[in-house]
XYZ file of C-alpha atoms in Angstrom:
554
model
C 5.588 -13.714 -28.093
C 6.278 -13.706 -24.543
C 6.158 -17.135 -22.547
C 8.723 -17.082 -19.607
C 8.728 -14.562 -16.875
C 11.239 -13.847 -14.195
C 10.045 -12.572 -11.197
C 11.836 -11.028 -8.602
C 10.845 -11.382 -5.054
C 8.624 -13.810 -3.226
C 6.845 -10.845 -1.267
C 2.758 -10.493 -2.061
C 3.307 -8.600 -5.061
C 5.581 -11.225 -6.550
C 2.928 -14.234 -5.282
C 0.471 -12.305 -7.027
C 2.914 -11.893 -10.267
C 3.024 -15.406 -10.532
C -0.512 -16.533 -9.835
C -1.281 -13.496 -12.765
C 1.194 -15.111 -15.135
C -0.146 -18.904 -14.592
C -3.785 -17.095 -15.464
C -2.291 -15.885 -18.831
C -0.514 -19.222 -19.498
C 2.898 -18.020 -18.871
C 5.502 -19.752 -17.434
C 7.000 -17.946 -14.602
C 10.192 -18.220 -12.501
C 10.008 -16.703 -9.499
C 13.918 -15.640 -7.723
C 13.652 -14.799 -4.105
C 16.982 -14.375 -1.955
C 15.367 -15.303 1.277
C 14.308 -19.002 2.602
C 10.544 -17.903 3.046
C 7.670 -16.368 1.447
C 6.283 -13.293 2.503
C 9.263 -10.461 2.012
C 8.110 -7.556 4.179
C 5.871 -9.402 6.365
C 8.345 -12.229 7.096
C 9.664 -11.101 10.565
C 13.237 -12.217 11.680
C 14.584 -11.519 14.704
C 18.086 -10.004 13.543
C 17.369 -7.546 10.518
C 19.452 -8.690 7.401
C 21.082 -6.276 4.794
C 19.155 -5.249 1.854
C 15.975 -6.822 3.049
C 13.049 -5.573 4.581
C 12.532 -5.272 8.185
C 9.883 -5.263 10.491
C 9.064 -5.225 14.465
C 7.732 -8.075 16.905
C 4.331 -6.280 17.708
C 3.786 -5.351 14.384
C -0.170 -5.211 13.377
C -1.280 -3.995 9.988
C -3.298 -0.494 9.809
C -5.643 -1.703 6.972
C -8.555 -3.989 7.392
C -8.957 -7.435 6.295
C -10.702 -7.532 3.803
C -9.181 -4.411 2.112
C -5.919 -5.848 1.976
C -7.223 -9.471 0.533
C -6.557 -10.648 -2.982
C -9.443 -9.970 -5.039
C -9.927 -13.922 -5.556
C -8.864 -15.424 -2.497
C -10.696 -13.990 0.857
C -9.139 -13.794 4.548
C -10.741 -16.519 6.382
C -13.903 -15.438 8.074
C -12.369 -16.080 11.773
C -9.265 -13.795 11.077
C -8.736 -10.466 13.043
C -9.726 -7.237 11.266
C -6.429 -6.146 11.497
C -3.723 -8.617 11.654
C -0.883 -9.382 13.102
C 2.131 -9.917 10.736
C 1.980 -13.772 11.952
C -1.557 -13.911 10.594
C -0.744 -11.976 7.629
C 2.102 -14.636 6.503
C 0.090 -17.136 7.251
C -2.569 -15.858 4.730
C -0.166 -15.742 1.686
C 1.015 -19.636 2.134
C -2.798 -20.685 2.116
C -2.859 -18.368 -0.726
C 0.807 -19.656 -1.833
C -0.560 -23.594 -1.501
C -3.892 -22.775 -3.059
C -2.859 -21.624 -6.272
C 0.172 -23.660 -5.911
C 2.924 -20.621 -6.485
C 5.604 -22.553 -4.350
C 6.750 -24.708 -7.468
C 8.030 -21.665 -9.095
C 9.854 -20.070 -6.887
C 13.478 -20.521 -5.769
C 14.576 -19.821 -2.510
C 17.858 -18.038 -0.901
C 18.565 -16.979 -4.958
C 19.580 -13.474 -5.442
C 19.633 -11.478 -8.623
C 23.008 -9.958 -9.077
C 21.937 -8.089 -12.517
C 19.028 -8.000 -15.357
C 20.801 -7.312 -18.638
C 18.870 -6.639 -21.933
C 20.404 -9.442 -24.448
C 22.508 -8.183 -27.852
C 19.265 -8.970 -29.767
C 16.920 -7.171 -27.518
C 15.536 -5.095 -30.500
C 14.530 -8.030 -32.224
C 13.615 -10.332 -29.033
C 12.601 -8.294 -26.267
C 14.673 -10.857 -24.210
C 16.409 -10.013 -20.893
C 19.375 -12.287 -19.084
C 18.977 -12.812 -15.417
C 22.381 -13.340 -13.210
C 21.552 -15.097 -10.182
C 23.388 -16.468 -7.328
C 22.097 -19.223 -5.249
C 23.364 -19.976 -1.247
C 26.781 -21.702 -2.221
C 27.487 -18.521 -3.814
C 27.386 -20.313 -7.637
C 26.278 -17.899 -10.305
C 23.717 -18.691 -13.410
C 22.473 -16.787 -16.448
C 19.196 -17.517 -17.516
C 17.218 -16.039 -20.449
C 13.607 -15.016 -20.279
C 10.932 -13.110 -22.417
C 10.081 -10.736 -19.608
C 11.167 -9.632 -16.367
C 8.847 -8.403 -13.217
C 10.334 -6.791 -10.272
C 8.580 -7.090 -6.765
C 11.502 -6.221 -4.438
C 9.705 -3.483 -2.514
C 11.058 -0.320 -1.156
C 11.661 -1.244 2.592
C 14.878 -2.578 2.142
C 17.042 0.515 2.157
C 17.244 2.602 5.512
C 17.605 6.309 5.155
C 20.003 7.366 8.111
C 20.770 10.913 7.377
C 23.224 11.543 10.373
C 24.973 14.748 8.743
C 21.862 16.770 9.172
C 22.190 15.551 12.799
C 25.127 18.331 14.349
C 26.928 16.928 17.258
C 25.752 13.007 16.552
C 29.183 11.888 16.768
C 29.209 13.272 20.073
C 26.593 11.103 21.439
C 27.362 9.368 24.300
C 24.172 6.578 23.852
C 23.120 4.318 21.386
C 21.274 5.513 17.829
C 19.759 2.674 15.189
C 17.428 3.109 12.570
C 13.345 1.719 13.152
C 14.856 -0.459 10.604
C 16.445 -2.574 13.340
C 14.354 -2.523 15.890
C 12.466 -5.232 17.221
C 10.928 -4.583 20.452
C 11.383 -2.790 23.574
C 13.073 -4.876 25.643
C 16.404 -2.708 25.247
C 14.715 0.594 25.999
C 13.594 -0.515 29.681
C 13.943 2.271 32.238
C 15.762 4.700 29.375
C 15.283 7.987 27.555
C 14.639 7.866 24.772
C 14.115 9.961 21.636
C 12.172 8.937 18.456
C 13.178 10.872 15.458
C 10.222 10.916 12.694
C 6.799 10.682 12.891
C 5.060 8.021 10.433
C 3.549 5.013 11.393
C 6.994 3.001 12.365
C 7.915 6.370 14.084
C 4.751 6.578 16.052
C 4.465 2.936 16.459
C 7.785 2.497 18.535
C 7.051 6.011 19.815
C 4.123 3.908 21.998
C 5.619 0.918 22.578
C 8.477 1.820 23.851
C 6.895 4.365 26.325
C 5.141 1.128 28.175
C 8.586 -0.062 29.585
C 11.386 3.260 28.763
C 11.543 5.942 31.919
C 10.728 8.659 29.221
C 9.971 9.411 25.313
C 10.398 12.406 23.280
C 8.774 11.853 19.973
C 10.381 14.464 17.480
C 8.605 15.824 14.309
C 9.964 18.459 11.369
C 6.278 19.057 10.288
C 3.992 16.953 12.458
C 1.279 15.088 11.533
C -2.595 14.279 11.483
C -3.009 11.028 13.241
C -6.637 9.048 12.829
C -7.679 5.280 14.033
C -7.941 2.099 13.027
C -11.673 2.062 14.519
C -14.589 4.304 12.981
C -18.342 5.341 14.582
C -19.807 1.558 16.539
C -16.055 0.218 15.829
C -16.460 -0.283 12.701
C -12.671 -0.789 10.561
C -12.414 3.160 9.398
C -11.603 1.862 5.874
C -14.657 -0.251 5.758
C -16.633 2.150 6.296
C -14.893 5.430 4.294
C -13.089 4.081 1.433
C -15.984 3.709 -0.634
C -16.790 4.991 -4.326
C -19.882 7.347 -3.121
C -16.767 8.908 -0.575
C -14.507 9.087 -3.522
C -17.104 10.638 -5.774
C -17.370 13.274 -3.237
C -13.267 14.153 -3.313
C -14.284 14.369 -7.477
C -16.867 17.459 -6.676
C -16.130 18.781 -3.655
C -13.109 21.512 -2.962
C -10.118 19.529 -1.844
C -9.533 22.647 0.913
C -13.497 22.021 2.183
C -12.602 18.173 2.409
C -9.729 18.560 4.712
C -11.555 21.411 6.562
C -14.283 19.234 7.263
C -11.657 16.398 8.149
C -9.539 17.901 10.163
C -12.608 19.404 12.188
C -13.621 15.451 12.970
C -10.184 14.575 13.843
C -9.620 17.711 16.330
C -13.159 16.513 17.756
C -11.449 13.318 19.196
C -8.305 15.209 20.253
C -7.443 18.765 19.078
C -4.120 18.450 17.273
C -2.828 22.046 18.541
C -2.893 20.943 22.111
C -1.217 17.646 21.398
C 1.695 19.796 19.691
C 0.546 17.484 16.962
C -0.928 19.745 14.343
C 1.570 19.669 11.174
C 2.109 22.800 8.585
C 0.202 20.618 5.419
C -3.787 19.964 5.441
C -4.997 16.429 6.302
C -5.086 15.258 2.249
C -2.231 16.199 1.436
C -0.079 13.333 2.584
C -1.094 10.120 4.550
C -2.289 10.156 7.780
C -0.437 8.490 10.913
C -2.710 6.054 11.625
C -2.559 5.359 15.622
C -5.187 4.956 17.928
C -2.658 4.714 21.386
C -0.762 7.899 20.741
C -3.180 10.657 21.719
C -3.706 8.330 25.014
C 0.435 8.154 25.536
C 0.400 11.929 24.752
C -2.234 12.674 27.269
C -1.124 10.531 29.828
C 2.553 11.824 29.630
C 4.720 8.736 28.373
C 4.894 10.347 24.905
C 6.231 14.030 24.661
C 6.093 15.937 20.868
C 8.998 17.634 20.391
C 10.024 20.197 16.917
C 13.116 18.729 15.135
C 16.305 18.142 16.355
C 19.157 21.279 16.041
C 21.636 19.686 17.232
C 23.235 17.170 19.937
C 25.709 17.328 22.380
C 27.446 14.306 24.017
C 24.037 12.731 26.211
C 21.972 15.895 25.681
C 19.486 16.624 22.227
C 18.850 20.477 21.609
C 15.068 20.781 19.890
C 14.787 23.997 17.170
C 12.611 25.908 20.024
C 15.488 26.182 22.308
C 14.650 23.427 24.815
C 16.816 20.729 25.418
C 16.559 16.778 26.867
C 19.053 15.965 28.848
C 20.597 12.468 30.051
C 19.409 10.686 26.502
C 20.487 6.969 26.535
C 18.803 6.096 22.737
C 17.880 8.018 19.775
C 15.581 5.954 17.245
C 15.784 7.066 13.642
C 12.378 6.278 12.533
C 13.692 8.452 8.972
C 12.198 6.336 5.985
C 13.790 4.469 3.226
C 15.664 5.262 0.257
C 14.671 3.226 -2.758
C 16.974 1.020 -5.002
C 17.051 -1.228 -7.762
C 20.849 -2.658 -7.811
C 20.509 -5.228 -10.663
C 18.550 -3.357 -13.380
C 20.426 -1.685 -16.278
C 20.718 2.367 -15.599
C 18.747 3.167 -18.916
C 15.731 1.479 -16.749
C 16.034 3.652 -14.335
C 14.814 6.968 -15.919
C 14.213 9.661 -12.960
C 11.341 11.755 -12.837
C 11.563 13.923 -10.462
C 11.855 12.545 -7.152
C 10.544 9.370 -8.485
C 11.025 6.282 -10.620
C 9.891 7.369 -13.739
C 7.162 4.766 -14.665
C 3.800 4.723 -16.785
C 1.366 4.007 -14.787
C 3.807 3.375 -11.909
C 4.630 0.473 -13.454
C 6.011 0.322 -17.017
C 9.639 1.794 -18.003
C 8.786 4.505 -20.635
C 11.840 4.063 -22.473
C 12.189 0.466 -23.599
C 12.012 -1.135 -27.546
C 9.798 -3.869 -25.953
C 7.390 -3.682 -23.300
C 8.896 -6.670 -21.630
C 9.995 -5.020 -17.858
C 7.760 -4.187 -15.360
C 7.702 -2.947 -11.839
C 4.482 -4.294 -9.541
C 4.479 -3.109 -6.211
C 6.625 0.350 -6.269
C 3.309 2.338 -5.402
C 2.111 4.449 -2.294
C -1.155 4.841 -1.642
C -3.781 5.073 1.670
C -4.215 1.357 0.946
C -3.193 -1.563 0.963
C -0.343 -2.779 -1.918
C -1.733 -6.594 -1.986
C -4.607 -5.399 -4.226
C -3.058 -2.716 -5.934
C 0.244 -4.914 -6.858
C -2.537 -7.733 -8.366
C -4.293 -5.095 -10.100
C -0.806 -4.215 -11.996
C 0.069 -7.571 -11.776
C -2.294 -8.623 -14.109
C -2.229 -5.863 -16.405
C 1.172 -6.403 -16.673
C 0.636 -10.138 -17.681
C -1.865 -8.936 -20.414
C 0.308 -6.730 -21.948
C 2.925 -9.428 -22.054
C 0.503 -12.093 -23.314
C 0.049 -9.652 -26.590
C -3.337 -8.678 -25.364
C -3.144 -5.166 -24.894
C -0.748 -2.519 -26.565
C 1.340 0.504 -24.681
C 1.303 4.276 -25.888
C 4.054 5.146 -28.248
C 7.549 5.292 -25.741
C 7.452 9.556 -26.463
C 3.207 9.244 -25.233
C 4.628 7.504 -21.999
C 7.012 9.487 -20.977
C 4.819 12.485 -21.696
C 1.790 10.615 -19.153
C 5.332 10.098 -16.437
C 5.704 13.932 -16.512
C 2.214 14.775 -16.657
C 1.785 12.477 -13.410
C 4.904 13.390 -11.769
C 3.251 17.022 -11.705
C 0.009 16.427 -10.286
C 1.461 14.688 -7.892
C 3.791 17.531 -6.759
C 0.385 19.663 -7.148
C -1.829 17.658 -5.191
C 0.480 15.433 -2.432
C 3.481 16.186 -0.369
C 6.230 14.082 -1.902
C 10.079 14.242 -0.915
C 13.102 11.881 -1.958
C 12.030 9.538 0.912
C 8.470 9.499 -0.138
C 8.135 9.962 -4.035
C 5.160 9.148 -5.235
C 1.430 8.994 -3.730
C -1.854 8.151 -5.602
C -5.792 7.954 -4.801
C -6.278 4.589 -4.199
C -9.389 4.433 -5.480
C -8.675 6.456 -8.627
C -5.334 4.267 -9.400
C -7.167 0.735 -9.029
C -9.567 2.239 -11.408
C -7.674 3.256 -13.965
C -5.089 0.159 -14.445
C -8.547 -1.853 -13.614
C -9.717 -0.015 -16.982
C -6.590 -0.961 -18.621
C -7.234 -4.610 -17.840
C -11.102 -4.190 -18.788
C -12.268 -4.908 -15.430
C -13.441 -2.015 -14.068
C -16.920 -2.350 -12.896
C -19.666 -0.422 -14.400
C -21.650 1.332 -11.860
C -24.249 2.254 -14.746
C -24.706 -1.860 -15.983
C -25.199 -2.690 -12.643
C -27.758 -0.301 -11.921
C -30.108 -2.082 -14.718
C -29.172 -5.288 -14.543
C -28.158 -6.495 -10.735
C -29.606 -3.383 -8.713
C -28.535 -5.372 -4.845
C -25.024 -5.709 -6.362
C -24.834 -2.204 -7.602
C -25.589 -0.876 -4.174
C -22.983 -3.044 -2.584
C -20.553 -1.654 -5.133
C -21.477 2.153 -5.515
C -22.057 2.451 -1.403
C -19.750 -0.117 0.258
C -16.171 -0.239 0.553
C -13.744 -0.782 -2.035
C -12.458 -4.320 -1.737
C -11.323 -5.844 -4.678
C -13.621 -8.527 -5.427
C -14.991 -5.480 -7.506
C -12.426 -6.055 -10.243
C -13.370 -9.979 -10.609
C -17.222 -9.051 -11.785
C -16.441 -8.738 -15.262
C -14.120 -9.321 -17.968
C -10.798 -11.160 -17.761
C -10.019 -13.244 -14.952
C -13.663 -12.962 -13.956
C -14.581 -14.586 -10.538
C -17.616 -16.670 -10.039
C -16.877 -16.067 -6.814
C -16.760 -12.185 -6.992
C -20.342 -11.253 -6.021
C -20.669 -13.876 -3.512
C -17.915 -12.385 -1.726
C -19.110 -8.419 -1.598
C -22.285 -9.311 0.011
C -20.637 -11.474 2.943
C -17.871 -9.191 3.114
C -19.265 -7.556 6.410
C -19.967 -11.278 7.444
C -16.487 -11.878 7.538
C -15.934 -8.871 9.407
C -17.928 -8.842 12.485
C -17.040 -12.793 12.576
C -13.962 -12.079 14.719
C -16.460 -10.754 17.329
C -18.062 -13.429 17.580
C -16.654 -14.985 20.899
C -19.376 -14.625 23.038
C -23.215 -14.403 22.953
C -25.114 -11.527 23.122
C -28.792 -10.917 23.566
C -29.167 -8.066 20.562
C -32.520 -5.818 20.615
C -33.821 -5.507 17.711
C -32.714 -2.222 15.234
C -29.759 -1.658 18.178
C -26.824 -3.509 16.685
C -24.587 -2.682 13.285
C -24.073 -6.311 12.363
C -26.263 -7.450 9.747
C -28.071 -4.260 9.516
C -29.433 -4.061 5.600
C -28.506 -1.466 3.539
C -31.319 1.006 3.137
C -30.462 3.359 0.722
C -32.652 5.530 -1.473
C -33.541 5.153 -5.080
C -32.887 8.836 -6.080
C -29.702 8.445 -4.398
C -28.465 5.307 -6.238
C -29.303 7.298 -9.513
C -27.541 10.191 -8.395
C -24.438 9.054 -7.505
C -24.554 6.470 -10.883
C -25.027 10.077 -12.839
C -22.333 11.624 -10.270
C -19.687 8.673 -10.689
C -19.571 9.011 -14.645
C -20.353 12.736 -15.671
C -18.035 14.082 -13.220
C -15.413 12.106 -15.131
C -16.419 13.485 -19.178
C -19.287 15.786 -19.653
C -21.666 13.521 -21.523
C -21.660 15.709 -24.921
C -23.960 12.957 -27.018
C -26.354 10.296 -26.829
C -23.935 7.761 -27.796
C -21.396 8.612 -24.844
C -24.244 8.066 -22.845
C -24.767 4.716 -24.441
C -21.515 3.408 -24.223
C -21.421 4.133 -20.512
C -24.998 1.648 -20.254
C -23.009 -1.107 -22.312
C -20.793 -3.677 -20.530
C -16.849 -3.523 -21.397
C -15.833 -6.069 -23.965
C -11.924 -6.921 -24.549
């Protein structure tokens, strides 16, 4: 029986780890090699090895209330999208709240995570740490979670760069930068195209003399802000939406997508149109760029062939001269030092993981990894959704697939995502957000049931079925069930348009989006009820039927 828990990483999925274990009545420890909370979203001015990194300006590109904790919402007054100031501030109200602080131990690293001699019996792991007088301890524990994110390793792949020792300026990974201030009055060239990429892309334009913004495969870039402002994932990351990607051609999808996003600014003439269709990998998500491209302080430029001393040669022939900075905005590679290599079973480019989660390979089901997971949301919900799966298995109350069933799922997964995403070394996995929360939510017994709601709380099934997906969803039912939960999805646009808020407005009646009811039709609600289950399993008797009318019971 499992009853201490290491956890590795005070970041939000290993806050959420621990408030998960204190729900099952486990007693976790909590290692993280920093002085603060946060791990990502704890900005330091001088990047430090092996830890995550991030930029003075930087805001997040998902909106409140889909990034929230499914128990625990963003105060009311809170931006939409938020600073990373705001953001830490969120997880130590969250931290105090459920008091998490007590278990965790600061500037501690984890030098190795050893199965013990007896670990076919036990299950047991030791856990080397080292604190800040650089003293090492072994402690023993029933189960191990790992939460130290996949920011932490910058990918700098100068050989494929010909001539870079010749450069006569200065080159640093996005990794290490922190703001413009360095870039004033320079030229400057921005090697990748994500959101870091295009991020410092913008910013630095605003002070640097000129930037050339270099792409291998370009991109489809969207906004943060939707039809009346609206927070774009508020208003499209819904289940009706994602019942629609279940019936609908994939290739009609992105046609119709790309069609809206060449409306606000056609990607061809931007030189931003990329050689893969809009769902095939995740968007840039940027509102300023189009504006910096149009108004000439961002240039798009192919990939680089090849540099000599201050000038970089582009793969069409034309060449920047005078460069003072190139900015390797080139991803991360992903590492986890201090677990044993027969954890680390490769599939494919990725981590080979059930569910992204579990190893496939162990005696015990006593390791897990919460966090490791790309999707186009946010990881604070979807590392508490595995979180507490995770804690449930550990707790005894739910039972893994045989070890040769897992690792047949890994491979099974690991193709559909090479069928269905663009994934590389640098970016190895992707999943449907929506899909993914459902399933582990499933694997909990949380997942809501579109059909029980329907009959017995029609206002909250409309909420569910047509609004976004936030995750007070998964606290309706079953474990850890919220009294809270239902509350919280019908203010959940309250808390949105409170931000905007700061000054009176005389509203005509029908003209404004805030507060405006949902009217929705009754033959729709049944129809996308029917849609949201039979697309799933062909209903092929009367008792399928049934069991999809009857609440879930664990």
């Amino acid at each position: 029986m499992v009853r201490t828990v290491a956890v590795i990483g005070a970041g939000p999925s290993g806050l959420t780890s621990i408030k998960s274990c204190l729900d099952e009545g486990l007693e976790p420890t909590c290692f993280e090699s920093s002085d603060d909370i946060g791990g990502l979203w704890k900005f330091k001015e001088v990047s430090e090895p092996n830890r995550a990194s991030i930029y003075r300006s930087l805001t997040i590109n998902i909106s409140k209330e889909m990034m929230c904790f499914s128990d625990f919402p963003i105060p009311a007054d809170y931006p939409n999208y938020m600073h990373h100031s705001r953001i830490l501030q969120y997880f130590r109200l969250y931290a105090e709240h459920f008091k998490l602080l007590q278990h965790i131990h600061f500037q501690t690293s984890v030098r190795s995570v050893r199965q013990r001699p007896d670990f076919s019996h036990s299950g047991q792991w030791e856990v080397v740490t080292e604190n800040r007088e650089g003293q090492e301890e072994r402690h023993m524990f029933d189960s191990v979670i790992v939460c130290s994110g996949h920011y932490s390793y910058p990918h700098l792949p100068l050989k494929d760069f010909s001539g870079i020792e010749s450069f006569e300026g200065k080159y640093f990974h996005s990794w290490d930068y922190k703001g413009p201030e360095d870039l004033r009055g320079k030229r400057v060239v921005v090697i990748g195209i994500g959101n870091s990429g295009g991020d410092i892309a913008v910013e630095s334009s605003r002070v640097a003399e000129q930037v050339y913004l270099s792409t291998r495969r370009g991109a489809w870039v969207t906004r943060v802000m939707s039809d009346n402002g609206l927070p774009v994932d508020m208003k499209y990351n819904t289940r009706f939406v994602h019942i629609l990607f279940q019936l609908l051609p994939v290739n009609w999808l992105s046609w119709f997508g790309e069609k809206k996003l060449n409306a606000m600014y056609d990607h061809t003439m931007y030189a931003l149109k990329p050689k893969h269709r809009l769902f095939s990998t995740i968007p840039v998500i940027n509102d300023e760029l189009p504006n910096k491209i149009l108004t000439g302080g961002v240039m798009v430029k192919p990939n680089v062939q090849q540099i000599r001393g201050s000038s970089v040669v582009f793969e069409d022939g034309s060449v920047v001269d005078k460069v003072d900075v190139i900015v390797f905005a080139t991803g991360y590679n992903y590492d986890f030092p201090f677990l044993p290599p027969n954890v680390m079973h490769k599939s494919g480019h990725r981590l080979g993981l059930y569910e992204h989660v579990f190893p496939p390979t162990l005696e015990h089901p006593t390791m897990a990894v919460v966090g490791f997971i790309h999707a186009l949301g946010a990881i604070m919900p979807q590392a508490e959704m595995q979180s507490r799966w995770v804690t449930r298995v550990f707790k005894g109350h739910k039972k893994l697939p045989s070890n040769r069933a897992m690792l047949k799922a890994v491979e099974c997964d690991t193709k559909d995502m090479d069928k269905n995403y663009i994934v590389s070394k640098l970016v190895p996995l992707q999943v449907d957000f929506v899909s993914y929360m459902d399933d582990i939510a499933g694997e909990v017994g949380v997942r809501p049931s579109l059909a029980w709601l329907f009959f017995t709380d029609y206002p909250l099934f409309k909420r569910v079925l047509w609004g976004p997906v936030t995750a007070y969803q998964y606290r309706i039912t079953g474990p850890g069930k919220w009294s809270g939960a239902r509350r919280a999805i019908f203010t959940q646009f309250e808390r949105m348009f409170q931000p905007f808020k700061t000054r009176q407005v005389e509203e005509k009646q029908g003209c404004s989006v805030a507060g405006r009811p949902l009217k929705l039709s009754l033959t729709a609600m049944v129809g996308g009820a029917a849609a949201y289950y039979f697309h799933l399993q062909p209903p092929s008797s009367l008792t399928y039927l049934l069991s999809k009318l009857t609440p879930q019971r664990v």
